[in-house]
CSV table of C-alpha atoms in Angstrom, one decimal:
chain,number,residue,atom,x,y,z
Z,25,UNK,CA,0.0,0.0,0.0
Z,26,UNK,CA,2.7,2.6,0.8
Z,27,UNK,CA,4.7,2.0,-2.3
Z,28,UNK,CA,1.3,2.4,-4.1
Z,29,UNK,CA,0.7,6.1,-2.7
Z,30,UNK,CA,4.6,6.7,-2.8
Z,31,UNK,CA,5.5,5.6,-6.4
Z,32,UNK,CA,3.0,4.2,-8.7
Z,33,UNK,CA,-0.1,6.7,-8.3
Z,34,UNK,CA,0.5,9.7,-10.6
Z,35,UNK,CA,-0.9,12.4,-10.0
Z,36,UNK,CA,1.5,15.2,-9.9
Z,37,UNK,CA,4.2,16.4,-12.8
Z,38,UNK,CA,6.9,16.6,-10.7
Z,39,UNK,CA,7.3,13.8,-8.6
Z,40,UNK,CA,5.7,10.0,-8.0
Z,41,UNK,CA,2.6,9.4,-5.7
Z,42,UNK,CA,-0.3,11.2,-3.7
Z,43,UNK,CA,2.1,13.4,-1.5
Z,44,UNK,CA,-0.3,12.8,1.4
Z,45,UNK,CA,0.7,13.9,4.9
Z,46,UNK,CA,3.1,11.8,7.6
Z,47,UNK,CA,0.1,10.9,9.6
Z,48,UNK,CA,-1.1,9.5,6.6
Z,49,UNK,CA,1.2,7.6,5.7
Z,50,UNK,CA,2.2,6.3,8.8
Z,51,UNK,CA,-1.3,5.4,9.4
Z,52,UNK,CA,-0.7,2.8,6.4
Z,53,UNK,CA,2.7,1.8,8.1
Z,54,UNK,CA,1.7,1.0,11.2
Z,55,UNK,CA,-2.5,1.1,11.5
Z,56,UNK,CA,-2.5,-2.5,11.9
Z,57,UNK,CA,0.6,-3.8,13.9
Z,58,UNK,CA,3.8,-2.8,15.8
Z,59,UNK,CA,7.5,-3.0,14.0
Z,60,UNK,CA,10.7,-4.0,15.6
Z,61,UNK,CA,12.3,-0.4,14.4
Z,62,UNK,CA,16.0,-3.3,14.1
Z,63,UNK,CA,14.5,-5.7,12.0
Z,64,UNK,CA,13.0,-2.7,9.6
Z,65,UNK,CA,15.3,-0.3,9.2
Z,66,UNK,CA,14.0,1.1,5.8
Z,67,UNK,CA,10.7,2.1,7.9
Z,68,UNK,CA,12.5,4.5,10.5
Z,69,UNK,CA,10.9,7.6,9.5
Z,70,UNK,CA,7.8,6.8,11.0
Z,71,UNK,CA,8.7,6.2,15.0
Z,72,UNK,CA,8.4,2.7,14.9
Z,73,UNK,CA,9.0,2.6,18.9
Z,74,UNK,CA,6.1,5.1,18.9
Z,75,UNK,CA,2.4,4.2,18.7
Z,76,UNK,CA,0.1,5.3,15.8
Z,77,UNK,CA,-1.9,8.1,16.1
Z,78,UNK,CA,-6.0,7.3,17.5
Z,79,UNK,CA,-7.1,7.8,13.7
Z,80,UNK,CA,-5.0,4.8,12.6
Z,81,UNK,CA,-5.2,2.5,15.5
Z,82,UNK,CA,-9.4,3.0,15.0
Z,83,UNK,CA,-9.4,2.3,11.3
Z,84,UNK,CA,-7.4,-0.9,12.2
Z,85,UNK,CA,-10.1,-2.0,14.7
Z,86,UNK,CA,-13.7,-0.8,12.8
Z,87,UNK,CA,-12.3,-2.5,10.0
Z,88,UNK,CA,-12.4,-5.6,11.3
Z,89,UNK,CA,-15.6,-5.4,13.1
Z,90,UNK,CA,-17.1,-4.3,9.6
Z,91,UNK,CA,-15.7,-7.3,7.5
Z,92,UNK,CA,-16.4,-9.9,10.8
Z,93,UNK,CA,-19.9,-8.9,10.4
Z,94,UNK,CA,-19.6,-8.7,6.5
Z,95,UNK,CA,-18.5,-12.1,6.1
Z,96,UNK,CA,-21.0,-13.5,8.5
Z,97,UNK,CA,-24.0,-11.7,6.7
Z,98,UNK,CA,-22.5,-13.2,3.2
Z,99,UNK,CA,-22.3,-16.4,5.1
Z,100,UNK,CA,-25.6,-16.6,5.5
Z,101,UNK,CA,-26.6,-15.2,1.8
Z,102,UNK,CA,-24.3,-17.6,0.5
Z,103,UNK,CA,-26.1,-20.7,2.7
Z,104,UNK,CA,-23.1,-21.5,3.9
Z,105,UNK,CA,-24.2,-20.9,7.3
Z,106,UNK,CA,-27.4,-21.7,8.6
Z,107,UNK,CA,-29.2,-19.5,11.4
Z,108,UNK,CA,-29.2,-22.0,14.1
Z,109,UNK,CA,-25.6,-22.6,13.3
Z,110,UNK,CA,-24.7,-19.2,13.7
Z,111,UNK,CA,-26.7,-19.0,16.9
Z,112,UNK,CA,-25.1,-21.9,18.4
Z,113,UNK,CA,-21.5,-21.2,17.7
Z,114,UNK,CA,-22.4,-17.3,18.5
Z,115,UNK,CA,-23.5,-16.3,22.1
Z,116,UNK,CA,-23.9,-12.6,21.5
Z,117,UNK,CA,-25.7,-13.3,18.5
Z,118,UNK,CA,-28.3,-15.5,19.7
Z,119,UNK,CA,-28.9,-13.3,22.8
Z,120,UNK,CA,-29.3,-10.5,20.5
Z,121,UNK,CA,-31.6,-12.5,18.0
Z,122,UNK,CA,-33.9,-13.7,21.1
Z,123,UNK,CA,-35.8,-10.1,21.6
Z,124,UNK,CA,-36.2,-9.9,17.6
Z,125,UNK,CA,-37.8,-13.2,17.8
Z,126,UNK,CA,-40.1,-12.4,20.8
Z,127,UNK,CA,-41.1,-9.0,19.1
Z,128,UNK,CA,-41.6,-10.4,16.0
Z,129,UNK,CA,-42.4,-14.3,15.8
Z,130,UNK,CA,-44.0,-14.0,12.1
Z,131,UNK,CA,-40.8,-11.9,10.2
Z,132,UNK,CA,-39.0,-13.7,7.3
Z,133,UNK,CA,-36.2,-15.4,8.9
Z,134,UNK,CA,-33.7,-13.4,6.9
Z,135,UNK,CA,-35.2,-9.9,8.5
Z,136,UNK,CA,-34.6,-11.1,11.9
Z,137,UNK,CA,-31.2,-12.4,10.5
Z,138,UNK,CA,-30.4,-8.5,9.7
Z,139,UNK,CA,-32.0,-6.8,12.9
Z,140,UNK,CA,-29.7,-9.1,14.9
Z,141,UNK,CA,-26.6,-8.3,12.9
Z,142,UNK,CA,-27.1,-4.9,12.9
Z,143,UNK,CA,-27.6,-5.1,16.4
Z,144,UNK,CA,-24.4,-7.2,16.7
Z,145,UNK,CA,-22.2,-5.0,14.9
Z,146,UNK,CA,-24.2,-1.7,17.1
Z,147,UNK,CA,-22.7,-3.7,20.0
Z,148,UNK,CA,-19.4,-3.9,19.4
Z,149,UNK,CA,-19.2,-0.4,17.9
Z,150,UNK,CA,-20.3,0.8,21.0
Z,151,UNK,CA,-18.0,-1.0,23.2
Z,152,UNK,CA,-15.2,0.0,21.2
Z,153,UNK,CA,-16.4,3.7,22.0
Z,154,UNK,CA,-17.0,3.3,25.5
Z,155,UNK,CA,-14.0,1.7,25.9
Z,156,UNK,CA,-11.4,3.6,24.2
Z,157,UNK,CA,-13.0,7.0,25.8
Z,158,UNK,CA,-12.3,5.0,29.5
Z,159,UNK,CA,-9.0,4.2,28.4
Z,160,UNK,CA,-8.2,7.7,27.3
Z,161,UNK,CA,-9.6,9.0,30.8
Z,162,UNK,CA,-7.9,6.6,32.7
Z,163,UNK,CA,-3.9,7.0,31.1
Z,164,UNK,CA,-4.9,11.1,30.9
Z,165,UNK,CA,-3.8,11.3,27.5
Z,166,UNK,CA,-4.4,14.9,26.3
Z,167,UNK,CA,-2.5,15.1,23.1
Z,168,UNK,CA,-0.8,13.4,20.0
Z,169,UNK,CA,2.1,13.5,22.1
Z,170,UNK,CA,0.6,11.6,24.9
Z,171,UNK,CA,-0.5,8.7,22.4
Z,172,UNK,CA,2.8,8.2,20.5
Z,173,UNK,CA,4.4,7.8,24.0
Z,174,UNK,CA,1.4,5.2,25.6
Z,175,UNK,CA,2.7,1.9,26.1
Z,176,UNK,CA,0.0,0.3,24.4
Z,177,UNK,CA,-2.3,1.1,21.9
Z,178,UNK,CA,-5.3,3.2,23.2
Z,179,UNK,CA,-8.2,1.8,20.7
Z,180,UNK,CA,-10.1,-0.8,21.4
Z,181,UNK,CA,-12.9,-3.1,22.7
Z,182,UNK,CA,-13.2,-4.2,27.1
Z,183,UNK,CA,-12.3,-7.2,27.8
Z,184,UNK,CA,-15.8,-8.7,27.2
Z,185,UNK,CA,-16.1,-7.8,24.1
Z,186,UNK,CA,-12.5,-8.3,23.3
Z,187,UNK,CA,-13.8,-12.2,24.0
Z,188,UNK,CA,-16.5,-12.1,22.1
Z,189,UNK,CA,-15.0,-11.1,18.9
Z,190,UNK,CA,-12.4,-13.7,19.2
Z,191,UNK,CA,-15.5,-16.3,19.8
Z,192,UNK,CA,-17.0,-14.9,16.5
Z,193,UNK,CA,-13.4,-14.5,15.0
Z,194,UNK,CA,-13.3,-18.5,15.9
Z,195,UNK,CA,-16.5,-19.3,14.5
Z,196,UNK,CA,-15.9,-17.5,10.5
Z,197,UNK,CA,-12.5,-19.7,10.7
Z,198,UNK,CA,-14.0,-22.7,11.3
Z,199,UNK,CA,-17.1,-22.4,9.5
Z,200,UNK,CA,-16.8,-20.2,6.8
Z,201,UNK,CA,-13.2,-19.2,5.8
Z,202,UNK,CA,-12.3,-23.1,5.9
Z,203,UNK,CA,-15.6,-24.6,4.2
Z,204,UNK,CA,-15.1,-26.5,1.1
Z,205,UNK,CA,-16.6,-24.0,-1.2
Z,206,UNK,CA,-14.2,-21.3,0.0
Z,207,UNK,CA,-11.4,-23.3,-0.1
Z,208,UNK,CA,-11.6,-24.3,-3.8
Z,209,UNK,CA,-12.2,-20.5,-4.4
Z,210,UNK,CA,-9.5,-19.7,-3.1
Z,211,UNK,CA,-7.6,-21.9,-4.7
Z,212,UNK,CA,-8.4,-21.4,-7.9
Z,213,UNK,CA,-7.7,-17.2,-7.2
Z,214,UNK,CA,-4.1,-18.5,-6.1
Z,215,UNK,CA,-3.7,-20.1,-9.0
Z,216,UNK,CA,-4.8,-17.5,-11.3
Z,217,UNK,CA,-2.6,-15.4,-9.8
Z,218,UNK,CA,0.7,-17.1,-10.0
Z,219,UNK,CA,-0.3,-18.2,-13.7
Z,220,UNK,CA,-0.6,-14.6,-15.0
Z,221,UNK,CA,2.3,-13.5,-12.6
Z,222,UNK,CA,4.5,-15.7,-14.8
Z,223,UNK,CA,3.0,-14.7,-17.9
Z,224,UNK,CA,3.7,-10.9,-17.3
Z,225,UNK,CA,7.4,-12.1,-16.1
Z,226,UNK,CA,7.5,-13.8,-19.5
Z,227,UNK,CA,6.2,-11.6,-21.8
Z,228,UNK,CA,6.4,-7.9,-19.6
Z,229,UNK,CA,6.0,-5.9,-22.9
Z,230,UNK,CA,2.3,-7.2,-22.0
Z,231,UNK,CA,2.0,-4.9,-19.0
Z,232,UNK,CA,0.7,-1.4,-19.3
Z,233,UNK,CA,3.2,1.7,-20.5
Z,234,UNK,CA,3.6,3.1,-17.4
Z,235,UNK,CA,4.6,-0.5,-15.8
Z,236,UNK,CA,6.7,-1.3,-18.9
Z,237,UNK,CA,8.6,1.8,-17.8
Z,238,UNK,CA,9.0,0.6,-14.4
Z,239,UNK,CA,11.2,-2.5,-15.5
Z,240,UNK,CA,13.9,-0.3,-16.3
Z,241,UNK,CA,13.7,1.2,-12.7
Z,242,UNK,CA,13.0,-2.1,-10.8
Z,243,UNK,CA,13.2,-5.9,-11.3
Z,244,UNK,CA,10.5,-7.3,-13.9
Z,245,UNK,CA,9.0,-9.2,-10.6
Z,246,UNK,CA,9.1,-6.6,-8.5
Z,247,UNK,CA,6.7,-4.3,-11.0
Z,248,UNK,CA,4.7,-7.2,-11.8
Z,249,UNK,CA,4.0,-8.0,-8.1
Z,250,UNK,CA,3.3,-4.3,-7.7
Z,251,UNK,CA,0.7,-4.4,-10.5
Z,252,UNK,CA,-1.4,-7.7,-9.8
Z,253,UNK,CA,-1.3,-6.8,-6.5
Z,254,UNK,CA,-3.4,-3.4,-7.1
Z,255,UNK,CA,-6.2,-5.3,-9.7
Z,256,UNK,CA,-9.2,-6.0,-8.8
Z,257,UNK,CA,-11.2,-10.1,-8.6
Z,258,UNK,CA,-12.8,-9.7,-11.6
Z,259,UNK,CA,-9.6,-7.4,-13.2
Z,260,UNK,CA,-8.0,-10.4,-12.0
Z,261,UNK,CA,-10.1,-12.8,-14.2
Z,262,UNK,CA,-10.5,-10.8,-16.6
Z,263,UNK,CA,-6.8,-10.8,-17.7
Z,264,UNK,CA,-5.8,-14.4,-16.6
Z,265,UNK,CA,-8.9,-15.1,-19.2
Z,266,UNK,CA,-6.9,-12.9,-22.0
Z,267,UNK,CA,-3.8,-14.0,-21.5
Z,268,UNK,CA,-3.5,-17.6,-20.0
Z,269,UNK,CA,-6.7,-19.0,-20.9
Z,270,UNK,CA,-9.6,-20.8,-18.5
């Protein structure tokens, strides 16, 4: 992602990338784990032994209650999980479904399926406020300052809740993310894309001009790996299709 904003988005005559702030870009460095400043020297500009600022450590953390409750609701879509088996291997979910049931025994199935994951993710959205607001309170941090120096990062869900993400974290692993279907899926996307990786490492005139240009910067795999990894599923297909065939 970095080397995206840095060097291959053009947007400006004299000079590569977005030109976005520090924060910004230190967000990207470090939103979603901590770096052992030793073992990654090239990343020393962005105070490594410092935490990231509240805007980055939150993205890190909303993400992944949006895509924990994304991938149960397509899940479910998908009928690859069934209600009862989402209320069995999910407490909070089946407390939370109980009320919609009791309120309204005759609703489609599916509608009390969405009141009680909107209700899930409300829950843990809330926590994560309530929580991080304590935390900030409780270590009397007052400015960016006091956050870079915190011992730990600031954002984040009680302990509770902190348990009941990892329960439904558990429960997508063993249910979803490893289920046959998926699996083959996901093998076949590997496949595609180290198929038209060495295709483009064959034949690199294939990429487009501004990537061709790149090669005489930077190792052939190097751009390569740099422009499958910014496409798209279905740009994905699209060109494995083209060039390599079903």
């Amino acid at each position: 992602a970095l080397r995206i904003v840095e060097q291959f988005e053009q947007k400006y005559v004299d000079f590569p990338g977005l030109n976005l702030t520090f924060e910004v870009r230190e967000g990207i460095v470090k939103h979603s784990r901590d770096y052992d400043p030793e073992q990654y020297p090239e990343l020393k500009e962005y105070r490594l032994n410092e935490r990231p600022p509240l805007e980055a450590q939150l993205i890190d953390v909303a993400d992944e209650i949006a895509y924990n409750c994304a991938d149960l609701d397509d899940g479910y879509e998908a009928k690859l999980l069934t209600l009862d088996q989402i209320r069995k291997g999910v407490p909070l979910f089946d407390r939370l479904l109980r009320p919609i049931e009791r309120k309204y025994p005759h609703a489609l199935e599916k509608l009390k399926f969405n009141e009680a994951l909107k209700r899930l993710m409300d829950s843990f959205v809330t926590d994560l406020i309530e929580a991080t607001r304590t935390r900030l309170e409780q270590m009397r941090i007052r400015t960016v300052d006091d956050v870079r120096r915190a011992t730990s990062r600031l954002v984040g869900p009680s302990p509770r809740m902190s348990r009941e993400k990892q329960n439904l974290k558990a429960f997508l692993r063993d249910n979803l993310y490893t289920h046959k279907d998926i699996y083959a899926e996901r093998t076949k996307i590997v496949r595609c894309v180290s198929e038209l990786f060495e295709y483009y490492i064959e034949h690199p005139r294939s990429l487009p001009p501004f990537y061709v240009a790149k090669t005489q910067e930077e190792p052939t795999y190097r751009v390569v790996c740099d422009y499958i990894a910014g496409m798209t599923d279905n740009y994905l297909a699209e060109l494995h299709h083209k060039y390599v065939g079903n």
